[in-house]
PDB file of C-alpha atoms in Angstrom:
ATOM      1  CA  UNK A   1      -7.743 -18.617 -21.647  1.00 49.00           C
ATOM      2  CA  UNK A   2      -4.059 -19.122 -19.902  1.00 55.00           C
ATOM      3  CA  UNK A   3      -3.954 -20.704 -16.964  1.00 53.00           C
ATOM      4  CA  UNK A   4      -3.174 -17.427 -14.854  1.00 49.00           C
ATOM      5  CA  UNK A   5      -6.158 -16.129 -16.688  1.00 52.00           C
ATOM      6  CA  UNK A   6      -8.327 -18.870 -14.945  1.00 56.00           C
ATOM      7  CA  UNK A   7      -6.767 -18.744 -11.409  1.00 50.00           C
ATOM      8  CA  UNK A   8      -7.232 -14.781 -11.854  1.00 52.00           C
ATOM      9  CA  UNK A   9     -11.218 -14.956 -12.901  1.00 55.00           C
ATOM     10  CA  UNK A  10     -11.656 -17.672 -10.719  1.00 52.00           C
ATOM     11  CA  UNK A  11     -10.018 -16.348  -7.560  1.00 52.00           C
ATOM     12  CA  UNK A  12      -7.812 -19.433  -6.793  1.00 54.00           C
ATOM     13  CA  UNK A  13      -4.895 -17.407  -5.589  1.00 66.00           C
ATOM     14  CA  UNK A  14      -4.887 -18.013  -1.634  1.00 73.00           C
ATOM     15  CA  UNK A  15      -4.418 -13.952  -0.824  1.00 77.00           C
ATOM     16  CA  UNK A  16      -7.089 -13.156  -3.904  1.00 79.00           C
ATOM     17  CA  UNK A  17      -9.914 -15.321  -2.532  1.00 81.00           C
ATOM     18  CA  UNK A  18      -9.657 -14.216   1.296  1.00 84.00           C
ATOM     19  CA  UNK A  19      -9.348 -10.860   0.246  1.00 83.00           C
ATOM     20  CA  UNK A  20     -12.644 -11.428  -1.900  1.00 83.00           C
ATOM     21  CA  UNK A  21     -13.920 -13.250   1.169  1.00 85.00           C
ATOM     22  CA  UNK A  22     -13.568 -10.420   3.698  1.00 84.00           C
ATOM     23  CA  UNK A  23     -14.653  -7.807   1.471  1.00 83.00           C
ATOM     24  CA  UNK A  24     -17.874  -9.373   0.772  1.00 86.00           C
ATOM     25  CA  UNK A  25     -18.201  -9.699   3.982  1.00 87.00           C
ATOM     26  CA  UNK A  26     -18.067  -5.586   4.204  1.00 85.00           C
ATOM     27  CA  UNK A  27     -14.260  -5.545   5.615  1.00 83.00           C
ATOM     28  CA  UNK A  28     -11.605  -2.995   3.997  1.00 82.00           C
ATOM     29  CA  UNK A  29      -8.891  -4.593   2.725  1.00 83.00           C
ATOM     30  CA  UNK A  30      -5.296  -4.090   1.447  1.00 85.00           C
ATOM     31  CA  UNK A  31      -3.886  -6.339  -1.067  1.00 86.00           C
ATOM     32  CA  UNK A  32      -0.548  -6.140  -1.405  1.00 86.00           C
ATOM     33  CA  UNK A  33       0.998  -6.334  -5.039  1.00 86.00           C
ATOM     34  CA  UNK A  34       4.665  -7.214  -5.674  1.00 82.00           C
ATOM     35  CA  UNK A  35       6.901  -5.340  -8.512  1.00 79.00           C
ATOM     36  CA  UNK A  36       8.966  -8.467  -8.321  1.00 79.00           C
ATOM     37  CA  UNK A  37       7.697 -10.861 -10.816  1.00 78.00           C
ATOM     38  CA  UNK A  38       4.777  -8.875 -12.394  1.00 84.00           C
ATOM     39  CA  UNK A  39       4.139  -8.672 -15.782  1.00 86.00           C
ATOM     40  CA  UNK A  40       1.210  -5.694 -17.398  1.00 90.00           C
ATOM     41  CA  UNK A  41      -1.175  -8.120 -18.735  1.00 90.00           C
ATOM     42  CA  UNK A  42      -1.452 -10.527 -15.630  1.00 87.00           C
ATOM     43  CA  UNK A  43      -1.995  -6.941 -13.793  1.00 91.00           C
ATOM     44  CA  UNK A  44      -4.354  -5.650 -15.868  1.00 92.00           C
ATOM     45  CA  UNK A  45      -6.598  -8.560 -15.349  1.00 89.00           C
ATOM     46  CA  UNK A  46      -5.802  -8.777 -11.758  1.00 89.00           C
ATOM     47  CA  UNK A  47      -7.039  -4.948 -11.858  1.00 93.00           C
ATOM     48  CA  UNK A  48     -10.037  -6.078 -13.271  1.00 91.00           C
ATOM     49  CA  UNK A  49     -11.082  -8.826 -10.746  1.00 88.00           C
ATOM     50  CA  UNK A  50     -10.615  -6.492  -7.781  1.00 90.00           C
ATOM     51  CA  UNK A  51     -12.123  -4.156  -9.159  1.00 91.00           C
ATOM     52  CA  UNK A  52     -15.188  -6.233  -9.888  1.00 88.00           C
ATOM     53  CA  UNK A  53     -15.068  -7.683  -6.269  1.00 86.00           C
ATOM     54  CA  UNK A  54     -15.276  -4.248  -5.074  1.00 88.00           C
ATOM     55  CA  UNK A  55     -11.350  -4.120  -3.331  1.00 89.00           C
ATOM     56  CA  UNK A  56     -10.529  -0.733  -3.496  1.00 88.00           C
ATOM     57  CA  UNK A  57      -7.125  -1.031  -1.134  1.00 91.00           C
ATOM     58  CA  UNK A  58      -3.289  -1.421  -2.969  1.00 92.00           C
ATOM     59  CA  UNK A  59      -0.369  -1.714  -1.024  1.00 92.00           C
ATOM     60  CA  UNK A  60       2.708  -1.485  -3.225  1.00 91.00           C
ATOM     61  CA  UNK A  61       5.990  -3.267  -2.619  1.00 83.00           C
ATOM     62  CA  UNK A  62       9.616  -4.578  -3.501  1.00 73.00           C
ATOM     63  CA  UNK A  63       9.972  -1.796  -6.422  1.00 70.00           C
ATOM     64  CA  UNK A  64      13.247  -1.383  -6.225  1.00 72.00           C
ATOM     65  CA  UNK A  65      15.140  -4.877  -7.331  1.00 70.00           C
ATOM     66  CA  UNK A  66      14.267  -4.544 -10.895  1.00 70.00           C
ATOM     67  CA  UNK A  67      15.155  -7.512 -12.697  1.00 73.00           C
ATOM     68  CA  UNK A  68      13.698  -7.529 -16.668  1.00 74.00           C
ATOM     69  CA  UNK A  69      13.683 -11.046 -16.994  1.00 77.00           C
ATOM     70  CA  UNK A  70      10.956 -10.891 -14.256  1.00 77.00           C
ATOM     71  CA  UNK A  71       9.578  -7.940 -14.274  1.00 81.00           C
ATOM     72  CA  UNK A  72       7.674  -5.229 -16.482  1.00 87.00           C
ATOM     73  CA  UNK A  73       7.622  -2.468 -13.524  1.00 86.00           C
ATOM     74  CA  UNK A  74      11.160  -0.819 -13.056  1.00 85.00           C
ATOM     75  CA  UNK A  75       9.999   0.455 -10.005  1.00 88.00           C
ATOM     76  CA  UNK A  76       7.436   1.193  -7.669  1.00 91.00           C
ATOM     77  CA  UNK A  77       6.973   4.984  -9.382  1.00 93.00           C
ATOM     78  CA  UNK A  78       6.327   3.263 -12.647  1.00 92.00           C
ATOM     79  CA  UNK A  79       3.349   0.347 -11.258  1.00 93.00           C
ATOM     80  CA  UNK A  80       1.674   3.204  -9.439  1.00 95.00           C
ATOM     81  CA  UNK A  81       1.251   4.814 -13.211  1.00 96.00           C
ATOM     82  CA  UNK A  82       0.464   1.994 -15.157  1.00 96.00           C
ATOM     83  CA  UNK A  83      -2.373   1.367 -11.917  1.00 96.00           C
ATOM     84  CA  UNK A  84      -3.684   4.826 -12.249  1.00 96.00           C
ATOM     85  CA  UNK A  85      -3.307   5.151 -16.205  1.00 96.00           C
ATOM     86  CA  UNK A  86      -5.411   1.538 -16.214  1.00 96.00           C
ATOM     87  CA  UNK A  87      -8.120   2.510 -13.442  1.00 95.00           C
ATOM     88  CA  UNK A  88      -7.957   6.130 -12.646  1.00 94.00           C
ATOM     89  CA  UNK A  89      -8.277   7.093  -9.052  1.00 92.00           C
ATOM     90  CA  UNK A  90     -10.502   3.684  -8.259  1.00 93.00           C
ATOM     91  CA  UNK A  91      -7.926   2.099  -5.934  1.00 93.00           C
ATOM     92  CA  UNK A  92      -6.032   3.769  -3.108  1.00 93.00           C
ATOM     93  CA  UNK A  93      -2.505   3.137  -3.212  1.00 94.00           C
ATOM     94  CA  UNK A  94      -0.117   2.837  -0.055  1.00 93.00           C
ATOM     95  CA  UNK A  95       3.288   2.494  -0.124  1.00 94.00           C
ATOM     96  CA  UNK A  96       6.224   1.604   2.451  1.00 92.00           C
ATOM     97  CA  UNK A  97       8.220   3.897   4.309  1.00 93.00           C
ATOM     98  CA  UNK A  98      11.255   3.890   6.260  1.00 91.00           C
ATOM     99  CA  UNK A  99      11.970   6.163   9.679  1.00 91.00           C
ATOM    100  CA  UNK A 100      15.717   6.446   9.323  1.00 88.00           C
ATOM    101  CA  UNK A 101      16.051   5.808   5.676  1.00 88.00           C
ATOM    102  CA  UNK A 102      18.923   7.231   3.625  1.00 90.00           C
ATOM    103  CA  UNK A 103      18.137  10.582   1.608  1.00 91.00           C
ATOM    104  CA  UNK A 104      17.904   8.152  -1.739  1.00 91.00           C
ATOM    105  CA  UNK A 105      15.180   6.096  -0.743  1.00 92.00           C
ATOM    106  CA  UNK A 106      13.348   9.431   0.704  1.00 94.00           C
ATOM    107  CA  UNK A 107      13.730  11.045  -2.655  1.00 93.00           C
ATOM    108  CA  UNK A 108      12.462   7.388  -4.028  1.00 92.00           C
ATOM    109  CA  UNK A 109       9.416   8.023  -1.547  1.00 95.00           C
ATOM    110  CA  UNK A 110       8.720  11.218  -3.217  1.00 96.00           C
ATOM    111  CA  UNK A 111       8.572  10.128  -6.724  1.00 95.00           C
ATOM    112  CA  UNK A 112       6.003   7.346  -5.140  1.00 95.00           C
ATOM    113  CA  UNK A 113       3.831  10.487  -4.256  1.00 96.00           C
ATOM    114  CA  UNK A 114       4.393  12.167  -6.943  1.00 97.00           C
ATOM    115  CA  UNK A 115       3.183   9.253  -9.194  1.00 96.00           C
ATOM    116  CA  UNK A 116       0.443   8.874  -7.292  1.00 95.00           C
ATOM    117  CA  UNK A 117       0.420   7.092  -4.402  1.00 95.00           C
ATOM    118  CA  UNK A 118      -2.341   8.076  -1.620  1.00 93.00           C
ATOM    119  CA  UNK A 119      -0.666   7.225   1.683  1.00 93.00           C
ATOM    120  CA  UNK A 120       2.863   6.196   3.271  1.00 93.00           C
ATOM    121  CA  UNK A 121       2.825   2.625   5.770  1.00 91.00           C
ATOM    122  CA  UNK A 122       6.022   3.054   7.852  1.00 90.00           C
ATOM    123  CA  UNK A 123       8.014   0.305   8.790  1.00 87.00           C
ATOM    124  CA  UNK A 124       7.567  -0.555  12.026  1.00 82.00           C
ATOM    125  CA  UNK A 125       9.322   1.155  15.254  1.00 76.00           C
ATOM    126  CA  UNK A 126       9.441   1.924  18.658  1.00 74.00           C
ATOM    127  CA  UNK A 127       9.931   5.594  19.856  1.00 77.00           C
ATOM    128  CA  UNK A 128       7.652   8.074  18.158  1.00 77.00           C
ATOM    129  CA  UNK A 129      10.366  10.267  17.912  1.00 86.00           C
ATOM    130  CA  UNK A 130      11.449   7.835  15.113  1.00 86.00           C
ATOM    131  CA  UNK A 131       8.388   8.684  13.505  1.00 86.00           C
ATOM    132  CA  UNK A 132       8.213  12.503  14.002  1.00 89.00           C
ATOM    133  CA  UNK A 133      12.104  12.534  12.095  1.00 91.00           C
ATOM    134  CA  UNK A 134      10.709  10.766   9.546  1.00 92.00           C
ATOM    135  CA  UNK A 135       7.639  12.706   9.601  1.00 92.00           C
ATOM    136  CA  UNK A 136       9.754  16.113   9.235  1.00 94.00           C
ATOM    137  CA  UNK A 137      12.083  14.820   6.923  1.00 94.00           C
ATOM    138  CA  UNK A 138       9.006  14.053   4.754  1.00 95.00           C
ATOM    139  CA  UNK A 139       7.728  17.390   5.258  1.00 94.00           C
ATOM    140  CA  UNK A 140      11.102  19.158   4.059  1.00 94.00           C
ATOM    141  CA  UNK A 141      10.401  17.308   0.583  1.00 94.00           C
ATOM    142  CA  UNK A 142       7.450  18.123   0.423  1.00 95.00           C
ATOM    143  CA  UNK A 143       5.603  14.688   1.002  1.00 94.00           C
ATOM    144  CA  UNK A 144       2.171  15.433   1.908  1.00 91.00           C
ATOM    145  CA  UNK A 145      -0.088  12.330   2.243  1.00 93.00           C
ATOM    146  CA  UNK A 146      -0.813  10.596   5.373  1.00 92.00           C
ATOM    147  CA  UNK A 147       2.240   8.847   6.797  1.00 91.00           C
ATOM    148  CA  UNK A 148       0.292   5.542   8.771  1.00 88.00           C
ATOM    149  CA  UNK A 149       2.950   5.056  11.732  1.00 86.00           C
ATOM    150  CA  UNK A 150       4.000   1.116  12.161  1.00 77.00           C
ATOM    151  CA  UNK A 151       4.261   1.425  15.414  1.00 63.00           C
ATOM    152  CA  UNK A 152       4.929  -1.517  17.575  1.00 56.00           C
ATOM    153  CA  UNK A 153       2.710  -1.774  20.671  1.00 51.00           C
ATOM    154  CA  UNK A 154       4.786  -2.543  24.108  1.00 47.00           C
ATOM    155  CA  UNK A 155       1.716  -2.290  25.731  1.00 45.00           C
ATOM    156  CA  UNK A 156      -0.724  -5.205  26.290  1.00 39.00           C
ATOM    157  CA  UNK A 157      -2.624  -6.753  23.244  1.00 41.00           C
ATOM    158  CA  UNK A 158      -6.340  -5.008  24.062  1.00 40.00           C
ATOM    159  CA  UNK A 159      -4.468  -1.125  23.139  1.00 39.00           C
ATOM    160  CA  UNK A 160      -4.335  -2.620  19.795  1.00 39.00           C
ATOM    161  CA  UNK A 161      -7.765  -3.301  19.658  1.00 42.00           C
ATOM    162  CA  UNK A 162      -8.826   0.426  21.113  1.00 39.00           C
ATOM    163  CA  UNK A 163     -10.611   2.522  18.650  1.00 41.00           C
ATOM    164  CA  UNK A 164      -7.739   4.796  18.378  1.00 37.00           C
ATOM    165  CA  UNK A 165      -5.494   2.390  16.788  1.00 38.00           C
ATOM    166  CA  UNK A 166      -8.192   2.151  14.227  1.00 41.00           C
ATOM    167  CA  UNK A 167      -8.369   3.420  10.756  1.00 44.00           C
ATOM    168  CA  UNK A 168      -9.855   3.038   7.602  1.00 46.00           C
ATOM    169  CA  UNK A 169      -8.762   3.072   3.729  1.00 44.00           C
ATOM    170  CA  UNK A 170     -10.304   3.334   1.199  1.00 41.00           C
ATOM    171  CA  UNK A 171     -10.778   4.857  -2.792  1.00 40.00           C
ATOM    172  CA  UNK A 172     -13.629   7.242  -1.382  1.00 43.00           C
ATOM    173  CA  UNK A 173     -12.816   7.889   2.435  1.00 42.00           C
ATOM    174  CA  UNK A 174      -8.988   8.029   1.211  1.00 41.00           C
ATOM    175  CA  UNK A 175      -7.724   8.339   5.224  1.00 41.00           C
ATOM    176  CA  UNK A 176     -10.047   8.464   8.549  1.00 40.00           C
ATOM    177  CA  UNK A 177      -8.041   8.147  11.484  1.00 42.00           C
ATOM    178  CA  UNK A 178      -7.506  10.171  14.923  1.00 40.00           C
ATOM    179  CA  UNK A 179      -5.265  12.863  14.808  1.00 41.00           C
ATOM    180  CA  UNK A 180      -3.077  10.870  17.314  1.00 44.00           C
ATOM    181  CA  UNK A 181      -2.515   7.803  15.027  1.00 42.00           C
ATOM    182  CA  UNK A 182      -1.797  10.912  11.685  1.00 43.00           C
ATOM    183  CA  UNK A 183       0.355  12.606  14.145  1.00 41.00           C
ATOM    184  CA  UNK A 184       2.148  10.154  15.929  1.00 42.00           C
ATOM    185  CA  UNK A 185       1.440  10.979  18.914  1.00 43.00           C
ATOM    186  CA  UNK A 186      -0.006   7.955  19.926  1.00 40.00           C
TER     187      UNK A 186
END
């Protein structure tokens, strides 16, 4: 067994145990997973493990600096296949958006989707007519999974903790959420 191996099975990766921590403890989480630096057998054990510790939540990033000394995964497009081809529709996969993106990351965005990806995370902004351009612009290609506004909150701390700003992900539930928080019209 390599050493990754037993820091993999063993769960002595900081962000691996308190994700096993809080979902023992019945809490959703999402793990994010790198491109950068990955390699298909460390992920297909890593797979495993959160799999068998019953976290059900990915959160795809930094897909597009392939380097192949690094990296296995030329892109985001191309993890979110080898994820589903390894584990079927078992994990729910997020990935980042960007209000005010160019039209070549928004086509990037779309091959996400089309590979398989279950929901978009925007980056974070103020107005929410940031997020309705983005939210159109999707539309017009034909991106059709729940875009997750990252809205930042210039209100006071407790709005964050309101049940409307709450939401839940997961392989079976896939999205619940108001229609404000969907819509942006928060």
């Amino acid at each position: 067994m390599t050493k990754v191996t037993e820091l993999i099975k063993d769960m002595n990766v900081n962000s691996l145990r308190i994700a096993r921590t809080l979902a023992k403890k019945g809490k959703h989480v999402i793990l994010h997973i790198s491109c950068e630096l990955m390699k298909s057998n460390y992920l297909k054990e890593l797979l495993g493990v959160l799999q068998g510790n019953k976290i059900y939540n990915l959160f795809l990033i930094l897909g597009e600096n392939y380097d192949s000394n690094t990296s296995e995964f030329e892109s985001t497009s191309q993890l979110i296949k080898f994820i589903k081809k390894q584990t079927g529709s078992y994990f729910c996969i997020g990935v980042a958006g960007f209000p005010g993106c160019s039209e070549e990351k928004l086509v990037h965005l779309k091959e996400k989707i089309e590979s398989g990806a279950d929901y978009i995370l925007t980056q974070a902004f103020f107005e929410k007519n940031t997020y309705k351009a983005f939210a159109d612009q999707c539309e017009r290609l034909n991106i059709k999974v729940p875009i997750i506004p990252g809205k930042i909150a210039s209100t006071i701390f407790s709005t964050l903790e309101s049940e409307r700003c709450r939401f839940l992900i997961n392989s079976s539930e896939k999205f619940v959420g108001t229609p404000e928080i969907v819509t942006g019209n928060v």
